[in-house]
Short mmCIF file of C-alpha atoms in Angstrom, two decimals:
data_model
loop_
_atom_site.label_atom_id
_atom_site.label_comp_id
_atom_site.label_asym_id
_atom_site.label_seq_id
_atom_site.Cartn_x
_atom_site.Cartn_y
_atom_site.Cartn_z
CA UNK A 174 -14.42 2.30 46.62
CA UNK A 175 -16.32 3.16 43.19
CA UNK A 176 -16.46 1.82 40.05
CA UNK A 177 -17.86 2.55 36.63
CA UNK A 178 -20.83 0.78 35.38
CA UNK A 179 -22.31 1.20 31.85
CA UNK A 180 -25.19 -0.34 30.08
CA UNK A 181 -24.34 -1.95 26.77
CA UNK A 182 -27.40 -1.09 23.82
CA UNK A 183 -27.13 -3.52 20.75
CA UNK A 184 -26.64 -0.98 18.05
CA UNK A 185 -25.34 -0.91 14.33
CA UNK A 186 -22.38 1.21 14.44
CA UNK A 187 -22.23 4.65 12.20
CA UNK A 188 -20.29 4.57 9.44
CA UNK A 189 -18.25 7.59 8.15
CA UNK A 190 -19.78 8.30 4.92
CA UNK A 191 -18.29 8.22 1.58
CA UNK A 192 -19.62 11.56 0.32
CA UNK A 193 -21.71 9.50 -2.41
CA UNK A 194 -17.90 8.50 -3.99
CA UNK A 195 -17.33 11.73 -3.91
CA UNK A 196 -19.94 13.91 -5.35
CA UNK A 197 -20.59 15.94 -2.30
CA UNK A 198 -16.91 16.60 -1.21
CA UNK A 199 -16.36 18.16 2.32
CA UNK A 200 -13.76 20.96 2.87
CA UNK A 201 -11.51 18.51 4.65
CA UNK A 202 -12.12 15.76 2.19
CA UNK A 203 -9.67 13.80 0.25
CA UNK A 204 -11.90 11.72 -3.02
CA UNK A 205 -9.74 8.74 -4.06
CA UNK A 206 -10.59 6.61 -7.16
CA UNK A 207 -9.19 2.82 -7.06
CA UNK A 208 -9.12 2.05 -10.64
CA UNK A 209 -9.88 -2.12 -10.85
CA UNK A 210 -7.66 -2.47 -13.78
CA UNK A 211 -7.87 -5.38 -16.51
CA UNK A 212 -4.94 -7.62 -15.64
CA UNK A 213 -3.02 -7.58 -18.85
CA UNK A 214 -0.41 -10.11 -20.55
CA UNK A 215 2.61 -8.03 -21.34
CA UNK A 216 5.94 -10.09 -23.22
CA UNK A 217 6.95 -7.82 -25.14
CA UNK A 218 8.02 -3.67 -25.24
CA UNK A 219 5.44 -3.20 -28.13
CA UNK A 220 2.47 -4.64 -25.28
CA UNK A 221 4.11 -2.67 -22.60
CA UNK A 222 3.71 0.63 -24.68
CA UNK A 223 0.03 -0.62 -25.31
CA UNK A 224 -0.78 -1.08 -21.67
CA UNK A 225 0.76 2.68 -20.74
CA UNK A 226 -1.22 4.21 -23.01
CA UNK A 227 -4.70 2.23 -21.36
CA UNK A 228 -3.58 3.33 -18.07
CA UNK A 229 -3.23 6.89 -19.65
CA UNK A 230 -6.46 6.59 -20.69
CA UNK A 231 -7.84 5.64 -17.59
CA UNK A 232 -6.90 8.38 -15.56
CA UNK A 233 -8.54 10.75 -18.46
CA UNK A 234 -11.96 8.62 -17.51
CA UNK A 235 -10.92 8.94 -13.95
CA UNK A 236 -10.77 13.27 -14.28
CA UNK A 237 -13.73 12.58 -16.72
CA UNK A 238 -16.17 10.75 -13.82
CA UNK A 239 -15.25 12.54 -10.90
CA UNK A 240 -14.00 16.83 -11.13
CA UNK A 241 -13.79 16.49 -7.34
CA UNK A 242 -11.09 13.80 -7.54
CA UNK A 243 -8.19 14.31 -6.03
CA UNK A 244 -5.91 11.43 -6.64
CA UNK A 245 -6.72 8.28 -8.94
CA UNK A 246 -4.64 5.06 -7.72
CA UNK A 247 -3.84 2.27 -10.15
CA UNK A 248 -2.84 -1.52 -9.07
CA UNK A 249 0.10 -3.13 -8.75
CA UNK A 250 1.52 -5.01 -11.69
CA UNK A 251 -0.52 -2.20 -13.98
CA UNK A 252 2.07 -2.20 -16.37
CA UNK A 253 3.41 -6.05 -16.01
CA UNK A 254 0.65 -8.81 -15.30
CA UNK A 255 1.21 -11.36 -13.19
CA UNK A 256 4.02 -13.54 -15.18
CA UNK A 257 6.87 -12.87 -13.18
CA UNK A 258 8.89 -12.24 -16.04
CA UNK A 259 12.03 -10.09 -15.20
CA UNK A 260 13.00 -9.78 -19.00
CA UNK A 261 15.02 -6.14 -18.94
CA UNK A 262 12.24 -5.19 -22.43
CA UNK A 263 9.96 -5.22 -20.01
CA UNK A 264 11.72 -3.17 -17.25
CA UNK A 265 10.77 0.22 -16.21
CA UNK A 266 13.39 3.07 -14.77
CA UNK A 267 12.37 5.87 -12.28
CA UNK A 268 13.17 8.53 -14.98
CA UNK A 269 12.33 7.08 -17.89
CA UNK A 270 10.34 7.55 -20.61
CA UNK A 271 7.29 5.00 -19.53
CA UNK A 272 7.24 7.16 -16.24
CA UNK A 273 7.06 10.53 -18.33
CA UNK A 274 4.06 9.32 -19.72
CA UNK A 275 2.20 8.25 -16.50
CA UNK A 276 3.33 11.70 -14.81
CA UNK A 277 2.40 14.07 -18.13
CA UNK A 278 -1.45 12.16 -17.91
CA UNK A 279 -1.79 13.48 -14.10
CA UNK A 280 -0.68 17.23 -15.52
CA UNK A 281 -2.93 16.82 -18.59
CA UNK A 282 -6.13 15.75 -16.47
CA UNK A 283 -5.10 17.54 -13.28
CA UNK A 284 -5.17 14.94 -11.31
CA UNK A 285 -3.23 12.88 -8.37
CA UNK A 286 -1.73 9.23 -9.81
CA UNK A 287 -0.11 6.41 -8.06
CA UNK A 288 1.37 3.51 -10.43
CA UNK A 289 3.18 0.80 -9.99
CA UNK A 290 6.34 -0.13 -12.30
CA UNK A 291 8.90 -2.87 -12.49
CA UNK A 292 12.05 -1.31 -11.71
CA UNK A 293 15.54 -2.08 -13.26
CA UNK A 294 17.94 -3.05 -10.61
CA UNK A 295 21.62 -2.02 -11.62
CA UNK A 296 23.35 -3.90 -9.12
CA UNK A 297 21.31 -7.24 -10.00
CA UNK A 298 19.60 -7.66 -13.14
CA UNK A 299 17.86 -10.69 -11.92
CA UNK A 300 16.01 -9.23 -9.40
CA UNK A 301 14.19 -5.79 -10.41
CA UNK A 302 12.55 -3.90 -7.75
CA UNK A 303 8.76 -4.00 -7.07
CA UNK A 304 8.32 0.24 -7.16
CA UNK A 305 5.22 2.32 -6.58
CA UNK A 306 5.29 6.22 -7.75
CA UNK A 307 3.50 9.43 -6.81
CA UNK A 308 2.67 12.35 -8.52
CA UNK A 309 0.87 15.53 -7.94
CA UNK A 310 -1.78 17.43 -10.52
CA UNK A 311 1.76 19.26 -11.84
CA UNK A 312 3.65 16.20 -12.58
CA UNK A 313 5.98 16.77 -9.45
CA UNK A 314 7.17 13.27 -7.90
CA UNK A 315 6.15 13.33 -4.48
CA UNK A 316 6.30 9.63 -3.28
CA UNK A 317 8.63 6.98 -4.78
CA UNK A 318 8.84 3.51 -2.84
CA UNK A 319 10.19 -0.33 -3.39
CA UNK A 320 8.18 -2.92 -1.93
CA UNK A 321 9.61 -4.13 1.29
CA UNK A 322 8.23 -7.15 1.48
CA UNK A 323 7.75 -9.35 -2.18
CA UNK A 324 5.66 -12.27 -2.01
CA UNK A 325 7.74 -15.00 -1.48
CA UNK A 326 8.45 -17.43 -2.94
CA UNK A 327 6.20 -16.74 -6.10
CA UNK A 328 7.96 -13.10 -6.56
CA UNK A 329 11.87 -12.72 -7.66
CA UNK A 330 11.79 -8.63 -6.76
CA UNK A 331 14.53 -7.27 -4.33
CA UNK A 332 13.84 -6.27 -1.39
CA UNK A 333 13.15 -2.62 -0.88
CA UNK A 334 15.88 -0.48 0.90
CA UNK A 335 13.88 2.81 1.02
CA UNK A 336 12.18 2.33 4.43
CA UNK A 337 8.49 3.54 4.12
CA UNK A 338 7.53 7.23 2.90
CA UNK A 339 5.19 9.32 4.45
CA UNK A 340 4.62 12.36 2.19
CA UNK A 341 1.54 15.57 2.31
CA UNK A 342 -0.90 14.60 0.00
CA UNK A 343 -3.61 16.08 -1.36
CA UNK A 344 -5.90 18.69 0.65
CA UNK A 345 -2.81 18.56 3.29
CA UNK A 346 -3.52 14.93 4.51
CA UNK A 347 -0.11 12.54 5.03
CA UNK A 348 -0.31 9.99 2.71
CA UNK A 349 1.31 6.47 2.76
CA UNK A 350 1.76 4.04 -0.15
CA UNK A 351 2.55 0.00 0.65
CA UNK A 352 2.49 -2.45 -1.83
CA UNK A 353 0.07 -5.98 -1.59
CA UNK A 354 1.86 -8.31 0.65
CA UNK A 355 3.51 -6.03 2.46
CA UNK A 356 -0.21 -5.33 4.23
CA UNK A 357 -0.36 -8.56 5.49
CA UNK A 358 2.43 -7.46 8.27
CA UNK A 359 1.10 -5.42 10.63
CA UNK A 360 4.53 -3.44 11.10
CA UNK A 361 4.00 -1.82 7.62
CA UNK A 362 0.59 -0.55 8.63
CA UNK A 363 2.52 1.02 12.19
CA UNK A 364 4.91 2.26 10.45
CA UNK A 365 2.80 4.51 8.15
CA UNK A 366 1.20 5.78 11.50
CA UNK A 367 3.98 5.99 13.20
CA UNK A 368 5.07 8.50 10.81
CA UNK A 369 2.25 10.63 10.70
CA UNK A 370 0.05 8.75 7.81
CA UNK A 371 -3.87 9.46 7.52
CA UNK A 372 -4.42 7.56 4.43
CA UNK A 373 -2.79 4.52 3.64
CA UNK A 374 -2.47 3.18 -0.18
CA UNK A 375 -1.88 -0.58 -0.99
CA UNK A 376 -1.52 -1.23 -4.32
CA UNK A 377 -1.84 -5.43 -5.47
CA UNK A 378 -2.45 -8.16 -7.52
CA UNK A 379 -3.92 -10.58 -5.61
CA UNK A 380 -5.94 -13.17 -7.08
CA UNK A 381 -9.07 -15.05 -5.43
CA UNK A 382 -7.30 -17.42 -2.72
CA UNK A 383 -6.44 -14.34 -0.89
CA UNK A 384 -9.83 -12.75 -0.87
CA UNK A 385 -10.64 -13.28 3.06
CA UNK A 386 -7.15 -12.09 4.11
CA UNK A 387 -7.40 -8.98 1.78
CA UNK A 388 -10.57 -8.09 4.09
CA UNK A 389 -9.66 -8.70 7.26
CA UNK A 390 -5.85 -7.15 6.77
CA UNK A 391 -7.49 -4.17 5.02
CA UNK A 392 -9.94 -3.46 8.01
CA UNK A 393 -7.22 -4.14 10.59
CA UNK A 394 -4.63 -1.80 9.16
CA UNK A 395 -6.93 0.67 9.23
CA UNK A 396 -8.52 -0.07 13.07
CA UNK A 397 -4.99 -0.27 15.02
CA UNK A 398 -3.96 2.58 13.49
CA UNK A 399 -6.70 5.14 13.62
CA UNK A 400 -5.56 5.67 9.80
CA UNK A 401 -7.89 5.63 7.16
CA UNK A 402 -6.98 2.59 4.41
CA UNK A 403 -7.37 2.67 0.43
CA UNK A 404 -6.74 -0.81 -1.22
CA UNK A 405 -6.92 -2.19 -4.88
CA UNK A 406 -6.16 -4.65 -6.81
CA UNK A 407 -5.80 -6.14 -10.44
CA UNK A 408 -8.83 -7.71 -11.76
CA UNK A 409 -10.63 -9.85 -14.43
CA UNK A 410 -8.31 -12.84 -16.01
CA UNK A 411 -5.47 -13.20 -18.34
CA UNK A 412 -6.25 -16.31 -19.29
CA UNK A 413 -3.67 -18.30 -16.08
CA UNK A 414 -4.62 -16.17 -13.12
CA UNK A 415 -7.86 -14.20 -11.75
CA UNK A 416 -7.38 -10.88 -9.99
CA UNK A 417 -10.28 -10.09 -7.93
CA UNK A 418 -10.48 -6.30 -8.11
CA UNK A 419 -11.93 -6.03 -4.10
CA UNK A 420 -11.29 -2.25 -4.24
CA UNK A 421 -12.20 -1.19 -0.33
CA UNK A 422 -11.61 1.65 1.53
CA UNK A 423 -12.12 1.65 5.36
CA UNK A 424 -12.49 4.44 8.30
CA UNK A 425 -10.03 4.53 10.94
CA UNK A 426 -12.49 2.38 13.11
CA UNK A 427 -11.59 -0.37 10.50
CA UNK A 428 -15.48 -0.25 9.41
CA UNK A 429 -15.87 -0.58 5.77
CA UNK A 430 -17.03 2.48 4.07
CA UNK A 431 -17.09 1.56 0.13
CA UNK A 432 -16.10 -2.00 -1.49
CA UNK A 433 -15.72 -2.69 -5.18
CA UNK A 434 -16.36 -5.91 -6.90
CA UNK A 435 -14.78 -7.62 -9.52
CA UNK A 436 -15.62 -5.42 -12.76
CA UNK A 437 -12.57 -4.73 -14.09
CA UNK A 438 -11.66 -1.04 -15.00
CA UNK A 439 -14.53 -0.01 -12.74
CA UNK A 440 -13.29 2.80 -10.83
CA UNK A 441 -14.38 2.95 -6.97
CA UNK A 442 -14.64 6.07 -5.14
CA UNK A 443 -14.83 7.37 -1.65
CA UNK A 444 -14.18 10.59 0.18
CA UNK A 445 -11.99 10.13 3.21
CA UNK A 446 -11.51 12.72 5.81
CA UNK A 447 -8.27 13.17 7.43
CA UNK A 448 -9.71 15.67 9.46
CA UNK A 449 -11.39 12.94 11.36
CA UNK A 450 -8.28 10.57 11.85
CA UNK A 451 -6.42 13.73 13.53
CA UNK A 452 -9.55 13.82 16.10
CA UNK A 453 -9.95 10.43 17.10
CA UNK A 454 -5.92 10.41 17.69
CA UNK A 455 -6.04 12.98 19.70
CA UNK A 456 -9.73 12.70 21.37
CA UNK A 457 -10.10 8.75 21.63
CA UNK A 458 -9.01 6.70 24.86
CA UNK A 459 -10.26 3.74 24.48
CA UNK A 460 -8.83 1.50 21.50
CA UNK A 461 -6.03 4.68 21.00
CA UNK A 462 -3.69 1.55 20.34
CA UNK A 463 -1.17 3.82 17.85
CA UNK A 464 -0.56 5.63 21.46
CA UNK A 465 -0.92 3.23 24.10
CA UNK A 466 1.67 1.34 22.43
CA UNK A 467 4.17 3.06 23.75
CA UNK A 468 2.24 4.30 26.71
CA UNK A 469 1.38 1.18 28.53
CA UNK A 470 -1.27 1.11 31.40
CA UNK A 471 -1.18 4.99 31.76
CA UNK A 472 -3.33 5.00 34.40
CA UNK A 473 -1.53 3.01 36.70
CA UNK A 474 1.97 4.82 36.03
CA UNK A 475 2.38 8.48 34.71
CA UNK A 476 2.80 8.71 31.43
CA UNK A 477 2.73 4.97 31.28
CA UNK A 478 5.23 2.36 30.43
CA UNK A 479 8.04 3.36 27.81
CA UNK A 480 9.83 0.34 27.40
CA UNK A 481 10.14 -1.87 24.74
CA UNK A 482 8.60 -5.75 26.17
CA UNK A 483 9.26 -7.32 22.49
CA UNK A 484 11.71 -9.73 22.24
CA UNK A 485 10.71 -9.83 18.30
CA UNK A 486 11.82 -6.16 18.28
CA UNK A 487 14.96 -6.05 20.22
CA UNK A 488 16.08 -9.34 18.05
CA UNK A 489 15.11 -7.98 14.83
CA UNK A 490 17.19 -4.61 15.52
CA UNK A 491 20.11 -6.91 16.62
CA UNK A 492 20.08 -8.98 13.79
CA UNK A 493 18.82 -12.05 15.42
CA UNK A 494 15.45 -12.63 14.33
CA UNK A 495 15.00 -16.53 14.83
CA UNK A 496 11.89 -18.13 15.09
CA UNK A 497 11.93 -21.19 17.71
CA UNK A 498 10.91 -23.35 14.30
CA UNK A 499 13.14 -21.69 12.54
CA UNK A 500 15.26 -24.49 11.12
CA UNK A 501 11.68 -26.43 10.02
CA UNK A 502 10.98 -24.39 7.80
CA UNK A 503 10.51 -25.81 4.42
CA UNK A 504 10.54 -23.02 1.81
CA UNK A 505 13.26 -20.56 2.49
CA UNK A 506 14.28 -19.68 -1.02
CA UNK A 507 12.31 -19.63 -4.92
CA UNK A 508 13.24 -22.77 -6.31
CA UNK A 509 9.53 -24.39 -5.50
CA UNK A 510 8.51 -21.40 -7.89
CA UNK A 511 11.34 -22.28 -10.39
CA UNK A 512 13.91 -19.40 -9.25
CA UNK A 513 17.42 -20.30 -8.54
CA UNK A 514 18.71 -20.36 -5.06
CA UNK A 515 20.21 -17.23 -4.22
CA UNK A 516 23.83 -16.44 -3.46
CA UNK A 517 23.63 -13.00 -3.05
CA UNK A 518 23.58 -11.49 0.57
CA UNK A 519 21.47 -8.40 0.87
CA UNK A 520 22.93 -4.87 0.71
CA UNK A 521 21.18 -1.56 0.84
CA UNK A 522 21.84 0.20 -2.73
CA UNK A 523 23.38 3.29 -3.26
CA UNK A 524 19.80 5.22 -3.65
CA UNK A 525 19.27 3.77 0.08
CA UNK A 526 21.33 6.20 1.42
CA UNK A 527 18.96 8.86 3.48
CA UNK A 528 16.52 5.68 4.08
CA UNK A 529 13.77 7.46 3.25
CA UNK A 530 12.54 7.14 -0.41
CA UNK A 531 12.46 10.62 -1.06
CA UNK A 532 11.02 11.75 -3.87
CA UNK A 533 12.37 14.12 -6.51
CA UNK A 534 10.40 16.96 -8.29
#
């Protein structure tokens, strides 16, 4: 009988590097800007117009401080603050004319943009979707997603029936977009991989509270996934809440590389190289946990095991999903946030159809 031994040397562990945000950008590299946007009070159309011409603005600055940028990435609730306020003024549609604006600035500054909007939901007024948009240095859509999971039971959005886009990004990496509390389940983050995503967005508006969890969620996204993560939120106050900005990206070893602070409007920037997440998938054995997933103890049986062990899974598929607390549970609907009980049942929407949130040019 052998066995391995190995001799474990305290060390601090290398970090990929940012590229100085950017300035010195790699062939392989992909610069991202995380724009720590003011959080705004919007109540009316004339303060909606006001806020898309800031964010307009800010991806001039964002062309302006960085020619090697590739894409510039904008919170969620950019457009809306954080009132909750489904008022249809206030609305956004995927084709409209607040859109047009956001996706002529990325073909006037040449230039990547993802924004968030408050979508108008035809089949229920009541309950807009949460939607996140992505458009290339011509203006061509390229990613358009509805938040899957809303933050319940402060949030009134639908939920999103477009399943989770992977799309080719800029410099040929695959590029994922999720949107604040969908990162704290670590399905979202899988999913993205699963798919084929390098770099994973997640747009937010998170305020202080959630400051630890944003950190942790971030780096482990990024870790079980060998995916590189890019993650901003609002920041600065509107005078109720505090955003806290926290703009981080982290390597696919779920080290930090870069992390913002609170100054609002700052823009944080990074280099991330997909070119490296495509090695460590296919060169890494230990901690490969995106593949050993679904390749249990491989060295024991060929190819490992293939089965699903998940009883969360198979019950979720099935329709079943019951937790053994299940009928403890004290908040199950918005009416501690003052929101009506519900008495709709959920149904896919027409645009649901291919499942896949594809984007139109």
């Amino acid at each position: 009988n052998t066995c391995c031994t190995a001799v474990l040397i305290p060390h601090t562990p290398l970090r990929m590097s940012s590229g100085l945000g950017g300035l010195n950008k790699s062939p392989h590299g992909v610069v991202v800007g995380l724009c720590q946007l003011q959080l705004p009070v919007i109540e009316t159309k004339d303060q909606l117009d006001a806020q898309v011409d800031r964010v307009c603005a800010l991806v001039g600055k964002a062309r302006r401080g960085s020619t090697s940028m590739d894409l510039v990435v904008f919170p969620e609730y950019m457009l809306h603050g954080l009132s909750m306020d489904v008022c249809d003024e206030i609305m956004c549609e995927r084709d409209g004319p607040i859109v047009a604006r956001l996706r002529a600035a990325c073909v006037q500054h040449k230039i990547w943009g993802c924004f968030s909007i408050m979508e108008r939901n035809p089949a229920a007024p009541e309950s807009p979707f949460n939607s996140g948009l992505i458009f290339d240095a011509d203006g061509n859509e390229v990613l358009y997603y509805r938040k899957l999971h809303p933050w319940v039971p402060v949030e009134p959005w639908a939920p999103g029936d477009l399943g989770v886009p992977v799309v080719d990004g800029p410099n040929g990496c695959k590029l994922a977009l999720i949107i604040c509390h969908d990162g704290m389940f670590p399905e979202m983050a899988r999913e993205c991989a699963y798919k084929g995503a390098e770099i994973m967005l997640r747009t937010a508006g998170y305020t202080a509270p959630i400051r630890d969890s944003w950190v942790f969620t971030n780096q482990a996204n990024a870790f079980q996934n060998l995916m590189c993560t890019a993650s901003v939120c609002m920041s600065g106050s509107d005078g109720t809440f505090d955003s806290m900005g926290e703009g981080m990206f982290c390597n696919f070893d779920g080290g930090i590389i870069t992390r913002g602070g609170g100054r609002p409007d700052e823009i944080i920037t990074c280099e991330l190289r997909p070119d490296l997440v495509r090695e460590a998938r296919l060169g890494w054995g230990v901690e490969n946990n995106i593949y050993q997933l679904g390749h249990r103890a491989y060295v024991a049986v060929q190819g490992g095991a293939r089965d699903c062990p998940y009883t969360f899974m198979h019950d979720l598929v099935a329709g079943k999903y019951r937790l053994p607390w299940e009928g403890q549970v004290k908040h199950t609907d918005g009416r501690s946030c003052g929101f009506p009980a519900p008495v709709r049942e959920y149904a896919p929407s027409a645009a649901a159809s291919n499942g896949h949130g594809d984007a139109k040019k």
